[in-house]
Amino acid sequence: MFYCVGEELVYSHIRIMVSIIIPVYNAEQYIAECLKSLSDQTFCDFEVLIVDDGSNDLTPTICQSYAVKDPRFKYFSKKNGGVSSARNFGLKRASGEWIAFVDADDNVSPSFLSAMYAAVRDGVDLVVDSFSIIRNDSAVEACEGEVMTLAHSEMLEAFTKGRLDKRTSPWGKLYKSDIIRSMYLSFNEKVHLGEDAIFLFEYLLCCSKVSFIDNRGYFYRLETSGSLTKTINTLESELEAFSKISSLTSRLIAEYDNNDKIVSRLFKELQGFYVRRVLSSLYVNPTARELRLATISQLPLDLYITYYPVDSMKERVYKVLLSMNFYGLYDALRIFVAKTNRR
């Protein structure tokens, strides 16, 4: 543990309070700003685990310079395995009682840790802060949050009151390390979009209380290198994501016995989003026609047709064809559109 005496850091053998895990990959443009914001924290009892996931730019040099001058910063280098692999690497080496995640292209306010740690009381297992968005590397837009604490029986209200359905990313939160370890929680390395939501939902099932604060101490840089939500992964990865999300949302509703129609619709909309991604993966990746048609016929298409909102005429036509069970015609149209887009 480190504590502040004036401007000096003093080392103690007491267990560290917060471990901050940063997965980095070719982040030379923003990583220095990120690390500087962490070194400026008013809360001093933390460690930073920088997990370099195989960078081939100046990222290692920048990160190692922080590890040299500040013993709270620890640099690790590993073979490229993706962001989930990097976060799991950090979880195995974290020694803090609490875990926080920060992305390499984001930064935080000086009060980021102190504000969240102040909310750790009375059996709280998860702290969720509001955040601010950085647009075009300069403009900052604050996203107002609510201040409240929800008990176990009220957990699903987080998806309406706290809008947790839009905040499934791991950053801007404090997780209790004992829960992560005792329940063997980790990020699903087979899933390349949705692993954040899977981790959060699994964690929520283990929580007694969740505290929401409105410090807006996390600064999220919007789409610095393209939106991952627009990137379609392999059919196997997308099917895995849909299966896990569907199972966990059903467990959440069953666990909390909540008949809230708003929550139910939010979860069905989320499931519909992942059904849509499975459908798209059939036409982004080379897939035999027989497999495409078999996959389409086995999907719960109503989640996509009924609950997931679309705004393009093309996708409305897709929905009509699927709702009428015209899978062959839907398939032919998707193939035609895919070929046209590649020209």
Coordinates of C-alpha atoms in Angstrom, one line a residue:
M1 CA 0.0 0.0 0.0
F2 CA 1.1 3.6 -0.6
Y3 CA -0.1 6.6 1.3
C4 CA 0.6 10.3 0.9
V5 CA 2.8 12.4 3.1
G6 CA 2.9 15.8 1.6
E7 CA 4.0 15.1 -2.0
E8 CA 5.8 11.9 -1.2
L9 CA 4.6 8.4 -1.5
V10 CA 5.3 6.1 1.5
Y11 CA 5.3 2.3 1.1
S12 CA 3.5 0.0 3.6
H13 CA 3.1 -3.8 3.5
I14 CA -0.7 -3.4 4.2
R15 CA -2.8 -4.8 1.4
I16 CA -3.5 -2.3 -1.4
M17 CA -7.0 -0.9 -1.5
V18 CA -7.6 -0.6 -5.3
S19 CA -6.0 -2.3 -8.3
I20 CA -6.5 -0.5 -11.6
I21 CA -6.2 -2.7 -14.7
I22 CA -5.4 -1.1 -18.0
P23 CA -5.3 -3.3 -21.1
V24 CA -3.2 -1.5 -23.8
Y25 CA -2.5 -2.2 -27.4
N26 CA -0.8 0.3 -29.7
A27 CA -2.0 3.2 -27.6
E28 CA 0.9 5.6 -28.0
Q29 CA -1.4 8.5 -28.9
Y30 CA -3.3 8.5 -25.6
I31 CA -1.7 6.3 -23.0
A32 CA 0.6 9.0 -21.5
E33 CA -2.5 11.2 -20.8
C34 CA -4.3 8.2 -19.3
L35 CA -1.4 7.3 -16.9
K36 CA -0.8 10.9 -16.0
S37 CA -4.4 11.3 -14.9
L38 CA -4.0 8.2 -12.6
S39 CA -0.8 9.5 -11.1
D40 CA -2.7 12.7 -10.2
Q41 CA -5.3 10.9 -8.0
T42 CA -6.1 12.4 -4.7
F43 CA -6.6 8.9 -3.4
C44 CA -3.2 7.3 -3.1
D45 CA -3.8 3.7 -2.0
F46 CA -3.8 2.0 -5.4
E47 CA -1.7 0.1 -7.9
V48 CA -1.9 0.3 -11.7
L49 CA -1.4 -2.9 -13.7
I50 CA -0.6 -2.0 -17.3
V51 CA -1.1 -5.0 -19.4
D52 CA 0.5 -4.6 -22.8
D53 CA -1.2 -7.0 -25.2
G54 CA 1.6 -7.2 -27.8
S55 CA 2.0 -3.5 -28.9
N56 CA 4.4 -2.7 -31.7
D57 CA 4.5 1.0 -31.4
L58 CA 5.9 3.3 -28.7
T59 CA 3.4 2.1 -26.1
P60 CA 5.9 -0.1 -24.2
T61 CA 8.4 2.7 -23.8
I62 CA 5.8 5.2 -22.5
C63 CA 4.4 2.7 -20.0
Q64 CA 7.7 1.5 -18.8
S65 CA 8.8 5.1 -18.0
Y66 CA 5.9 5.4 -15.6
A67 CA 6.7 2.0 -14.0
V68 CA 10.3 3.3 -13.4
K69 CA 9.4 6.6 -11.7
D70 CA 6.3 5.5 -9.7
P71 CA 6.4 2.0 -8.0
R72 CA 2.6 2.0 -8.0
F73 CA 2.7 1.4 -11.8
K74 CA 3.5 -2.1 -12.9
Y75 CA 4.1 -2.9 -16.5
F76 CA 3.4 -6.4 -18.0
S77 CA 3.9 -7.5 -21.6
K78 CA 2.2 -10.5 -23.1
K79 CA 1.5 -12.0 -26.5
N80 CA -1.5 -10.5 -28.2
G81 CA -4.7 -12.2 -27.2
G82 CA -7.4 -9.5 -27.1
V83 CA -8.8 -7.1 -24.5
S84 CA -10.5 -9.9 -22.5
S85 CA -7.2 -11.8 -22.3
A86 CA -5.4 -8.7 -21.1
R87 CA -8.0 -7.9 -18.5
N88 CA -7.9 -11.5 -17.2
F89 CA -4.1 -11.3 -17.1
G90 CA -4.5 -8.3 -14.8
L91 CA -7.1 -9.9 -12.6
K92 CA -4.8 -12.8 -11.8
R93 CA -2.1 -10.4 -10.6
A94 CA -4.2 -7.7 -8.9
S95 CA -3.7 -7.5 -5.1
G96 CA -6.2 -4.8 -4.3
E97 CA -9.4 -5.3 -2.3
W98 CA -11.2 -3.5 -5.0
I99 CA -10.8 -3.6 -8.8
A100 CA -11.2 -0.8 -11.3
F101 CA -10.7 -0.9 -15.1
V102 CA -9.5 2.0 -17.3
D103 CA -9.2 1.9 -21.0
A104 CA -5.9 3.1 -22.5
D105 CA -7.4 5.9 -24.6
D106 CA -9.5 7.3 -21.8
N107 CA -8.6 9.4 -18.7
V108 CA -10.0 10.2 -15.3
S109 CA -10.4 13.2 -13.0
P110 CA -8.2 13.6 -9.9
S111 CA -11.2 12.6 -7.7
F112 CA -12.0 9.4 -9.8
L113 CA -10.9 6.9 -7.1
S114 CA -11.7 9.0 -4.0
A115 CA -15.3 9.6 -5.0
M116 CA -16.0 5.9 -5.8
Y117 CA -14.2 4.6 -2.7
A118 CA -16.2 7.0 -0.5
A119 CA -19.4 5.1 -1.6
V120 CA -18.0 1.8 -0.3
R121 CA -20.0 1.3 2.8
D122 CA -22.8 -0.8 4.4
G123 CA -22.2 -3.9 2.3
V124 CA -21.9 -2.2 -1.1
D125 CA -20.4 -4.7 -3.6
L126 CA -20.3 -2.5 -6.7
V127 CA -19.9 1.3 -7.2
V128 CA -21.0 2.9 -10.5
D129 CA -20.0 6.4 -11.4
S130 CA -21.5 8.6 -14.1
F131 CA -19.1 9.7 -16.8
S132 CA -18.2 12.3 -19.4
I133 CA -17.6 11.8 -23.1
I134 CA -14.7 13.2 -25.0
R135 CA -15.6 14.0 -28.6
N136 CA -13.1 14.9 -31.4
D137 CA -10.3 14.8 -28.8
S138 CA -11.5 18.1 -27.2
A139 CA -15.2 18.7 -26.5
V140 CA -16.3 17.1 -23.2
E141 CA -20.0 16.2 -22.7
A142 CA -21.0 15.3 -19.1
C143 CA -23.5 12.5 -18.8
E144 CA -25.6 13.1 -15.7
G145 CA -26.2 10.2 -13.4
E146 CA -28.4 9.4 -10.4
V147 CA -27.2 9.0 -6.8
M148 CA -28.8 6.0 -5.1
T149 CA -28.0 2.7 -3.5
L150 CA -30.0 -0.4 -4.5
A151 CA -30.3 -3.5 -2.4
H152 CA -30.3 -7.1 -3.8
S153 CA -34.1 -7.2 -4.2
E154 CA -34.0 -3.9 -6.2
M155 CA -31.1 -4.8 -8.5
L156 CA -33.1 -4.8 -11.7
E157 CA -34.1 -1.2 -11.1
A158 CA -30.5 -0.4 -12.0
F159 CA -31.5 -1.0 -15.6
T160 CA -34.2 1.7 -15.4
K161 CA -33.3 4.1 -12.7
G162 CA -29.5 4.0 -13.2
R163 CA -29.7 3.1 -17.0
L164 CA -27.2 0.3 -16.5
D165 CA -28.3 -1.1 -19.8
K166 CA -26.2 1.6 -21.4
R167 CA -23.3 1.2 -18.9
T168 CA -22.2 -2.4 -19.3
S169 CA -18.6 -1.5 -19.9
P170 CA -16.2 -2.4 -17.1
W171 CA -14.8 1.2 -16.7
G172 CA -16.2 3.7 -14.3
K173 CA -16.9 1.1 -11.6
L174 CA -15.4 -0.5 -8.5
Y175 CA -15.7 -4.2 -8.2
K176 CA -14.9 -6.2 -5.0
S177 CA -12.0 -8.6 -5.7
D178 CA -13.2 -11.2 -3.2
I179 CA -16.4 -11.7 -5.2
I180 CA -14.4 -12.0 -8.5
R181 CA -12.1 -14.6 -7.0
S182 CA -14.6 -16.6 -5.0
M183 CA -17.0 -16.8 -7.9
Y184 CA -14.2 -17.4 -10.5
L185 CA -15.4 -14.5 -12.6
S186 CA -13.5 -13.6 -15.7
F187 CA -14.0 -12.0 -19.2
N188 CA -15.1 -14.5 -21.8
E189 CA -12.2 -14.7 -24.3
K190 CA -14.4 -16.4 -26.9
V191 CA -16.6 -13.4 -27.2
H192 CA -15.4 -10.2 -28.9
L193 CA -18.3 -8.0 -28.3
G194 CA -20.5 -8.4 -25.3
E195 CA -17.9 -9.8 -22.9
D196 CA -18.3 -6.6 -20.8
A197 CA -22.0 -7.2 -20.4
I198 CA -21.5 -10.9 -19.6
F199 CA -19.0 -10.0 -16.9
L200 CA -21.2 -7.3 -15.4
F201 CA -24.4 -9.5 -15.4
E202 CA -22.5 -12.4 -13.8
Y203 CA -21.1 -10.0 -11.2
L204 CA -24.6 -8.5 -10.4
L205 CA -25.9 -12.0 -9.6
C206 CA -23.4 -12.0 -6.7
C207 CA -24.1 -8.5 -5.4
S208 CA -25.9 -7.5 -2.2
K209 CA -25.9 -3.7 -2.9
V210 CA -25.0 -1.4 -5.8
S211 CA -24.2 2.2 -5.2
F212 CA -24.6 4.9 -8.0
I213 CA -22.7 8.2 -7.7
D214 CA -22.6 11.2 -9.9
N215 CA -19.0 12.4 -9.8
R216 CA -18.5 12.1 -13.6
G217 CA -14.9 11.2 -13.0
Y218 CA -14.4 9.0 -16.0
F219 CA -13.7 10.6 -19.4
Y220 CA -14.6 8.2 -22.2
R221 CA -13.1 8.9 -25.6
L222 CA -15.7 8.2 -28.2
E223 CA -14.8 5.9 -31.0
T224 CA -11.1 6.7 -31.4
S225 CA -10.4 4.0 -33.9
G226 CA -13.8 3.0 -35.1
S227 CA -16.8 1.5 -33.2
L228 CA -16.4 -2.1 -32.1
T229 CA -20.2 -2.4 -32.0
K230 CA -20.1 -2.1 -35.8
T231 CA -17.5 -4.8 -36.2
I232 CA -18.9 -8.3 -36.8
N233 CA -16.9 -11.2 -35.5
T234 CA -16.9 -14.9 -36.4
L235 CA -20.2 -16.9 -36.3
E236 CA -18.9 -18.9 -33.3
S237 CA -18.1 -15.7 -31.3
E238 CA -21.4 -14.1 -32.1
L239 CA -23.4 -17.2 -31.2
E240 CA -21.5 -17.5 -27.9
A241 CA -22.2 -13.9 -27.1
F242 CA -25.9 -14.3 -27.8
S243 CA -26.1 -17.5 -25.8
K244 CA -24.4 -16.0 -22.8
I245 CA -26.4 -12.8 -22.8
S246 CA -29.7 -14.6 -23.3
S247 CA -28.9 -17.0 -20.4
L248 CA -27.8 -14.3 -18.0
T249 CA -30.6 -11.8 -18.6
S250 CA -33.1 -14.7 -18.0
R251 CA -31.3 -15.5 -14.8
L252 CA -31.4 -11.9 -13.6
I253 CA -35.1 -11.7 -14.1
A254 CA -35.6 -15.1 -12.4
E255 CA -33.3 -14.2 -9.5
Y256 CA -35.0 -10.9 -8.7
D257 CA -38.6 -12.0 -9.6
N258 CA -39.2 -8.7 -11.2
N259 CA -42.3 -8.1 -13.4
D260 CA -41.2 -4.7 -14.6
K261 CA -42.2 -4.5 -18.2
I262 CA -39.6 -1.8 -19.0
V263 CA -36.8 -4.0 -17.7
S264 CA -38.1 -7.0 -19.6
R265 CA -38.3 -5.0 -22.8
L266 CA -34.8 -3.7 -22.3
F267 CA -33.4 -7.2 -22.0
K268 CA -35.4 -8.4 -25.0
E269 CA -34.1 -5.5 -27.0
L270 CA -30.5 -6.4 -25.9
Q271 CA -31.1 -10.0 -26.9
G272 CA -32.5 -8.8 -30.3
F273 CA -29.3 -6.8 -30.8
Y274 CA -27.3 -10.0 -30.5
V275 CA -29.6 -12.0 -32.7
R276 CA -29.1 -9.3 -35.3
R277 CA -25.3 -9.7 -35.0
V278 CA -25.5 -13.4 -35.5
L279 CA -27.5 -12.8 -38.7
S280 CA -25.0 -10.3 -39.9
S281 CA -22.1 -12.7 -39.2
L282 CA -23.6 -15.2 -41.6
Y283 CA -22.9 -12.7 -44.5
V284 CA -19.7 -11.1 -43.3
N285 CA -17.9 -14.5 -42.9
P286 CA -17.7 -17.2 -45.5
T287 CA -20.6 -19.5 -44.6
A288 CA -22.2 -22.3 -46.6
R289 CA -25.8 -21.7 -47.6
E290 CA -27.0 -24.8 -45.8
L291 CA -25.5 -23.5 -42.5
R292 CA -26.9 -20.0 -43.1
L293 CA -30.4 -21.3 -43.5
A294 CA -30.1 -23.7 -40.6
T295 CA -28.8 -21.0 -38.3
I296 CA -31.6 -18.6 -39.3
S297 CA -34.3 -21.2 -38.7
Q298 CA -33.0 -22.0 -35.2
L299 CA -32.7 -18.4 -34.0
P300 CA -35.4 -16.8 -31.8
L301 CA -36.0 -14.2 -34.5
D302 CA -38.9 -12.6 -32.7
L303 CA -36.4 -10.9 -30.3
Y304 CA -35.0 -9.1 -33.3
I305 CA -38.2 -8.6 -35.4
T306 CA -40.3 -7.3 -32.5
Y307 CA -38.0 -5.7 -30.0
Y308 CA -34.9 -4.4 -31.8
P309 CA -35.5 -1.0 -33.4
V310 CA -34.2 -0.3 -36.9
D311 CA -34.3 2.9 -39.0
S312 CA -33.3 1.8 -42.5
M313 CA -35.7 0.6 -45.2
K314 CA -33.4 -2.2 -46.1
E315 CA -33.5 -3.7 -42.6
R316 CA -37.2 -3.2 -42.4
V317 CA -37.5 -5.4 -45.5
Y318 CA -35.2 -8.0 -43.8
K319 CA -37.6 -8.1 -40.9
V320 CA -40.7 -8.5 -43.1
L321 CA -39.1 -11.5 -44.9
L322 CA -38.0 -13.1 -41.7
S323 CA -41.4 -12.6 -40.1
M324 CA -43.0 -14.4 -43.1
N325 CA -40.5 -17.3 -42.8
F326 CA -39.2 -16.4 -46.3
Y327 CA -35.7 -17.5 -45.2
G328 CA -34.5 -18.4 -48.8
L329 CA -35.5 -15.0 -50.1
Y330 CA -34.0 -13.2 -47.1
D331 CA -30.8 -15.2 -47.7
A332 CA -30.7 -14.3 -51.4
L333 CA -31.2 -10.6 -50.7
R334 CA -28.5 -10.6 -48.0
I335 CA -26.1 -12.2 -50.4
F336 CA -26.9 -9.7 -53.1
V337 CA -26.4 -6.8 -50.8
A338 CA -23.1 -8.2 -49.5
K339 CA -21.8 -8.7 -53.0
T340 CA -22.9 -5.1 -54.0
N341 CA -21.2 -3.6 -50.9
R342 CA -17.9 -5.4 -51.8
R343 CA -17.7 -3.9 -55.3

